[in-house]
Structures are given as structure tokens and as C-alpha cells.
PDB file of C-alpha atoms in Angstrom:
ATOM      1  CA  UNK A 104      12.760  20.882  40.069  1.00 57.00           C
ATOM      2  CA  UNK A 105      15.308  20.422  37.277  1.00 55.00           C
ATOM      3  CA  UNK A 106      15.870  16.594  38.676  1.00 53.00           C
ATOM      4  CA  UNK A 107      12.029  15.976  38.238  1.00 52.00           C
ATOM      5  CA  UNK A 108      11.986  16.945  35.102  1.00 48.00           C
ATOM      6  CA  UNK A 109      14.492  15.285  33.853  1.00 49.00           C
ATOM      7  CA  UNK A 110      12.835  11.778  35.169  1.00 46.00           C
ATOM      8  CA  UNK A 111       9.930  13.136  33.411  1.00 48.00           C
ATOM      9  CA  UNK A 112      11.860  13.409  30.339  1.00 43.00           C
ATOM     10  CA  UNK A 113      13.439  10.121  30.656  1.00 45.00           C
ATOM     11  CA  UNK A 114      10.324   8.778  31.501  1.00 47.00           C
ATOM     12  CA  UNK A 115       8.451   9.872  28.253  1.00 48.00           C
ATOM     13  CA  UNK A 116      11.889   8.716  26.283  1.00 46.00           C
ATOM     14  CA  UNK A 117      11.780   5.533  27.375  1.00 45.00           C
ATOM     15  CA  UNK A 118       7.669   4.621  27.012  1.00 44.00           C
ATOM     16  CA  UNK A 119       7.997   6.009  23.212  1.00 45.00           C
ATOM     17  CA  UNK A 120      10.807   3.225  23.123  1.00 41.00           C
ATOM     18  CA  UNK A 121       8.289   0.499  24.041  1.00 42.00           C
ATOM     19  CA  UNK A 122       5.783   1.018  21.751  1.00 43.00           C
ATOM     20  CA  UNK A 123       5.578  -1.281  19.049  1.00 45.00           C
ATOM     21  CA  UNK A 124       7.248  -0.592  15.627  1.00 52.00           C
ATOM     22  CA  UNK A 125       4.244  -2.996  14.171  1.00 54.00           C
ATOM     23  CA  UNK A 126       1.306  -4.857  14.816  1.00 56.00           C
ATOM     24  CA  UNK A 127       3.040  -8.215  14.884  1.00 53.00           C
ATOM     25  CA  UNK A 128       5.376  -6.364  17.356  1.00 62.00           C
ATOM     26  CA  UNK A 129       2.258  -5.721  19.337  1.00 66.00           C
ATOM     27  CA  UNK A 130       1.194  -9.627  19.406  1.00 75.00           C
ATOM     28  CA  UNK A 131      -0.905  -9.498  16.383  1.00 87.00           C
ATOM     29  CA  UNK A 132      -0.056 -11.965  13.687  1.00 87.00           C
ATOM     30  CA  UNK A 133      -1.313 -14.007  11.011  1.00 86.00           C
ATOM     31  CA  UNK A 134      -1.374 -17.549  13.136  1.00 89.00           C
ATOM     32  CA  UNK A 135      -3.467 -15.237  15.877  1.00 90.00           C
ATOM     33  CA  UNK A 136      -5.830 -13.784  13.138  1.00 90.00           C
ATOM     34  CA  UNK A 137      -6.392 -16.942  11.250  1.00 90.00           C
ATOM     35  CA  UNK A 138      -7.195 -18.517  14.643  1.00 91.00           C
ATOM     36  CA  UNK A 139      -9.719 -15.882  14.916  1.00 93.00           C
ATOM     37  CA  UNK A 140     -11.058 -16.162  11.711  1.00 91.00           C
ATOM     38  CA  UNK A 141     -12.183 -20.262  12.630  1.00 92.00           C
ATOM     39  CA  UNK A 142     -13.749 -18.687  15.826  1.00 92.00           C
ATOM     40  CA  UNK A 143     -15.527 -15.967  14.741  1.00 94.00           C
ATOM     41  CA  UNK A 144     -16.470 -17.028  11.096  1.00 92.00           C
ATOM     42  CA  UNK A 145     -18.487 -19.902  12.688  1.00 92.00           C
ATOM     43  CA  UNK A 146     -21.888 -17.934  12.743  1.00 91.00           C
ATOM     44  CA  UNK A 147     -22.147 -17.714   9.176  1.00 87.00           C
ATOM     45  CA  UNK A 148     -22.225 -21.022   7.474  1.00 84.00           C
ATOM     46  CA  UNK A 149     -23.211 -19.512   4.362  1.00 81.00           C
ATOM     47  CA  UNK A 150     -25.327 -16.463   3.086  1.00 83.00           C
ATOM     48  CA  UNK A 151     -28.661 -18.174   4.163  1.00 82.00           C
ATOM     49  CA  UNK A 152     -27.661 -20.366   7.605  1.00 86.00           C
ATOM     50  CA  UNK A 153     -26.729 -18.283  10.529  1.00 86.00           C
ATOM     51  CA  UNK A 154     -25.390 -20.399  13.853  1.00 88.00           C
ATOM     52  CA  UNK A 155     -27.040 -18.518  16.931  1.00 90.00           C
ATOM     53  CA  UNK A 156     -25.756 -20.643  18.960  1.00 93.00           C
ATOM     54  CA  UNK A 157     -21.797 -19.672  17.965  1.00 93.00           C
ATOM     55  CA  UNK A 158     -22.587 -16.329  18.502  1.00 93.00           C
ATOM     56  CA  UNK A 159     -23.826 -16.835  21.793  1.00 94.00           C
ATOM     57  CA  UNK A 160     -20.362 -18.876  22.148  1.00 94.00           C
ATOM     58  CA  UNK A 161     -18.582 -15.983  20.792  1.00 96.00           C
ATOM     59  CA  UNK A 162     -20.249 -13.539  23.290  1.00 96.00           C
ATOM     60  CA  UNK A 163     -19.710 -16.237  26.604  1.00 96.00           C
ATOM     61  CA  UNK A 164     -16.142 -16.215  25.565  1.00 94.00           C
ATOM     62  CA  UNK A 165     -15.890 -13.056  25.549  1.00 94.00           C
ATOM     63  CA  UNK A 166     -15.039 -12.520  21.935  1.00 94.00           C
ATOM     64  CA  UNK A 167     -17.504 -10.216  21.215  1.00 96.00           C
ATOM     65  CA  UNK A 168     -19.807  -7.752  23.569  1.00 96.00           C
ATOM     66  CA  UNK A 169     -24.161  -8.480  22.984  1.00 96.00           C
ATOM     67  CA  UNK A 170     -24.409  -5.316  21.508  1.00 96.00           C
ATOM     68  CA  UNK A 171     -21.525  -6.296  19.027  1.00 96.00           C
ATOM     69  CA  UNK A 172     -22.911  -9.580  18.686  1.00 95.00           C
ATOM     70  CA  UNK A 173     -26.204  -7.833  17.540  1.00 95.00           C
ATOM     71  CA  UNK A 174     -24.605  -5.743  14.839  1.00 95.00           C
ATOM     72  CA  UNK A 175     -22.523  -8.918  13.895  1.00 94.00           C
ATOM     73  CA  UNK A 176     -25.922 -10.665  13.218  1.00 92.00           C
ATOM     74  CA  UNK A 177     -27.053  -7.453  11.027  1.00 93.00           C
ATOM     75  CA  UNK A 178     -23.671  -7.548   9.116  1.00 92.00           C
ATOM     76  CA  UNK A 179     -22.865  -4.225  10.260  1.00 94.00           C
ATOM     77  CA  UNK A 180     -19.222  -3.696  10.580  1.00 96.00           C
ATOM     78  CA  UNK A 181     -17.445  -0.119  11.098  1.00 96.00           C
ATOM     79  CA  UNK A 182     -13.911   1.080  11.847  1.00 97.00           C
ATOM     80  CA  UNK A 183     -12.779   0.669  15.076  1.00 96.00           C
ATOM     81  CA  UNK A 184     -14.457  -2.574  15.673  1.00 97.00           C
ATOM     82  CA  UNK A 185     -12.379  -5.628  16.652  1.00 96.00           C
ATOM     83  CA  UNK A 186     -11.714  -8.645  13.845  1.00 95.00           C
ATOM     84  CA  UNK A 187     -13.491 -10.972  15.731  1.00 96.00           C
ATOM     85  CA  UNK A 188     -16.739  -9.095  14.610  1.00 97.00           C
ATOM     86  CA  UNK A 189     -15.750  -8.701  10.771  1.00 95.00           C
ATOM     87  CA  UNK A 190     -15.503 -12.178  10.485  1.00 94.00           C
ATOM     88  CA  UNK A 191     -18.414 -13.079  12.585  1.00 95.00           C
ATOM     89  CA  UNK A 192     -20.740 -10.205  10.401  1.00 94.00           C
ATOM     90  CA  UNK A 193     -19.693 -12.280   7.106  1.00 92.00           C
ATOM     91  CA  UNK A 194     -19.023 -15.338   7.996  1.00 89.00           C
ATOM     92  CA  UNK A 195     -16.950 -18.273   6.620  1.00 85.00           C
ATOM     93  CA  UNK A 196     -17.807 -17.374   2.864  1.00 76.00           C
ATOM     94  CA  UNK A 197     -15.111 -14.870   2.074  1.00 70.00           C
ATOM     95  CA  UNK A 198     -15.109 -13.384  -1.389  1.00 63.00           C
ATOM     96  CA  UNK A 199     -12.387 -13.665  -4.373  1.00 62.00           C
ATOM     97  CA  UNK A 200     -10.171 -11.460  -2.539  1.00 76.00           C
ATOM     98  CA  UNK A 201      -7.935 -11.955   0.245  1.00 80.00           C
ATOM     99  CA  UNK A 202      -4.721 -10.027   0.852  1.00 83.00           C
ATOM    100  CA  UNK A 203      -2.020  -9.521   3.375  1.00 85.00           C
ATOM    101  CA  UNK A 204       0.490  -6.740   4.049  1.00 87.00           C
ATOM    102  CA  UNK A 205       3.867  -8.264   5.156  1.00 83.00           C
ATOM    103  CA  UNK A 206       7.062  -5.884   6.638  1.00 84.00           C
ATOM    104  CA  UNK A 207      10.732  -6.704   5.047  1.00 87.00           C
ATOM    105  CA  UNK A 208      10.538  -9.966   8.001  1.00 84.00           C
ATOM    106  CA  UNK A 209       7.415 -11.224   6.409  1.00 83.00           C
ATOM    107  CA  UNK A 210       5.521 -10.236   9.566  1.00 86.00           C
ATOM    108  CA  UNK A 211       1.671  -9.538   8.958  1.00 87.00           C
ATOM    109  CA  UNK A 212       0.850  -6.037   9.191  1.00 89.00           C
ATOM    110  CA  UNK A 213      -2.454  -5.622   7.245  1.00 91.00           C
ATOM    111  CA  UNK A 214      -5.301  -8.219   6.316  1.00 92.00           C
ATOM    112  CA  UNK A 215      -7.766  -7.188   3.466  1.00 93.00           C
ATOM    113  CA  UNK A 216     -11.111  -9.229   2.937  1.00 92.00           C
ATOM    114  CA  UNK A 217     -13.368  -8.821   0.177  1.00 92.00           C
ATOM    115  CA  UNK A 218     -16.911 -10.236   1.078  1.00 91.00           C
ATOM    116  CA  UNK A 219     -19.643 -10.290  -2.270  1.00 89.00           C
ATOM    117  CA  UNK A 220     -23.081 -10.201  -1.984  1.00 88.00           C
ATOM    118  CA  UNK A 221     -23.759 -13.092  -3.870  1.00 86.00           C
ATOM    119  CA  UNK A 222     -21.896 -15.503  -1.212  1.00 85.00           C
ATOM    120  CA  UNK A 223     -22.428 -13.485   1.625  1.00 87.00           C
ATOM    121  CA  UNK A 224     -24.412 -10.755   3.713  1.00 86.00           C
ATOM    122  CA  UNK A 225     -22.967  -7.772   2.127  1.00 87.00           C
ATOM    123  CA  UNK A 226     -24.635  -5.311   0.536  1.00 89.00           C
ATOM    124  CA  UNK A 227     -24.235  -5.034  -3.378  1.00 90.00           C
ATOM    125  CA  UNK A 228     -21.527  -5.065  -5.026  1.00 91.00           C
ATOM    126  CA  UNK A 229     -19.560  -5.887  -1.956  1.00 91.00           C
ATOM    127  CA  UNK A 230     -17.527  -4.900   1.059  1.00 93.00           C
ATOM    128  CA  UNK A 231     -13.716  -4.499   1.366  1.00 94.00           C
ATOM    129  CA  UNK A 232     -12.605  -4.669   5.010  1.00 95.00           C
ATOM    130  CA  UNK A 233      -9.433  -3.985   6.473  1.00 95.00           C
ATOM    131  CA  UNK A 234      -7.797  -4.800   9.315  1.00 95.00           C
ATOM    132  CA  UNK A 235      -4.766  -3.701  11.144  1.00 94.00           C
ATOM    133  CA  UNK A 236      -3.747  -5.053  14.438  1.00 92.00           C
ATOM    134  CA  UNK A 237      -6.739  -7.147  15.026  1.00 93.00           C
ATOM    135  CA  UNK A 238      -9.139  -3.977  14.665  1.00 95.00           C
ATOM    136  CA  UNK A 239     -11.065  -2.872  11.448  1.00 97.00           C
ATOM    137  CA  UNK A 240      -9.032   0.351   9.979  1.00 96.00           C
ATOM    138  CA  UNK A 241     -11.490   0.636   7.334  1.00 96.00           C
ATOM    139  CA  UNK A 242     -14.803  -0.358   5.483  1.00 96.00           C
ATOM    140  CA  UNK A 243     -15.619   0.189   2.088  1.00 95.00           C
ATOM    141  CA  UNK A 244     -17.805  -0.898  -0.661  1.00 93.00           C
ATOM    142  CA  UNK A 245     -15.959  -2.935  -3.313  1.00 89.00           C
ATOM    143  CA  UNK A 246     -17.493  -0.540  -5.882  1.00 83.00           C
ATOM    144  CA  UNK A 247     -15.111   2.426  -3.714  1.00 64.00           C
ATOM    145  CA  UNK A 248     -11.962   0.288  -3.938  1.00 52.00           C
TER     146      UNK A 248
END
């Protein structure tokens, strides 16, 4: 009994020891989310021209599910979802913010977008998005932020 719970023990020691300290520990980094961003930005050329057909790419590639796909073409974004579907909900036009959150190595640990409603398909003012690990951590409007 005691020996089996001691491998359980060590067991649970050593998978907290593998998880990753950061998203760019975890694979997620700024040359993987920029190449992301030219994928899934595609559908949106600007506020008036969406691509069907690169959605339809984006869905056959399995980027995105049809039922995200749909709410990507209705600009409906919420926490949780992955990156590929912020970008594809706004499209190429992002607004006159962009920021990153870097660790002490420089490593990308947070991407911010600001989207207006003037150059894209958010609602006015705006929508801030955030995105941590190549999934949206938050939404908000850019009047909340």
C-alpha cells in the first residue's frame, strides 16, 4: 500500500514538473501566431468583402470547426475560442492597437488586438481581444478597456 502511494506521489510530482511555465513553453509563439494570423485573416479583406471561399479553406484544413466558421462569418468571438477564429471574425483590417506581452526571454506570452468599427466588423466603438496561448482569454469592448 505505502509503495503505491508513493508512485502515486511521484507520479503527480513529476506531471506538475512537465507542465509548461508559459505559453511559448507550450509551443505557442509569435512566428506560430503571426502564421496564423495570414491564414485565418484571409476571409476578411476589408469591412465590406468577405472571402467564402477561405473560410471554407480554413474549415477543410481543419482550422476552424463549421459551426465556428459560422460565428466567424457573424464576427462573433468569445473566450475560449481558438485564435484562428479571432482573426478570421475580423479579418486582415486590425485596428490602431496591437500589443504583445513578452517574459524576461522576450518569449510571447499575450497578444492584444484592437479591431474598430469603422475598418472592421466590430460593433461600435470597438473590440479588444486577447489571446493567450493561441486561445481567446478575453473579449471586450474598446469602450470597457
Amino acid at each position: 500500500m505505502k509503495k503505491t502511494l508513493s508512485l502515486c506521489v511521484l507520479t503527480l510530482l513529476s506531471a506538475c514538473s512537465v507542465t509548461p511555465e508559459s505559453a511559448y513553453e507550450s509551443g505557442w509563439n509569435l512566428k506560430k501566431s503571426e502564421g496564423t494570423y495570414k491564414e485565418c485573416a484571409m476571409t476578411w479583406l476589408n469591412k465590406d468583402m468577405f472571402m467564402a471561399q477561405n473560410m471554407d479553406r480554413l474549415i477543410a484544413l481543419g482550422y476552424l470547426t463549421k459551426k465556428q466558421a459560422i460565428r466567424a462569418a457573424k464576427s462573433e468571438v468569445r473566450v475560449g475560442d481558438p485564435e484562428c477564429l479571432a482573426f478570421a471574425a475580423f479579418g486582415l483590417t486590425r485596428g490602431s492597437k496591437l500589443s504583445f506581452v513578452n517574459d524576461i526571454n522576450k518569449n510571447l506570452l499575450e497578444r492584444k488586438l484592437n479591431y474598430s468599427c469603422e475598418e472592421s466588423n466590430a460593433k461600435c466603438p470597438g473590440v479588444s481581444i486577447t489571446i493567450k496561448n493561441g486561445i481567446v482569454s478575453s473579449v471586450s469592448s474598446l469602450s470597457e478597456t
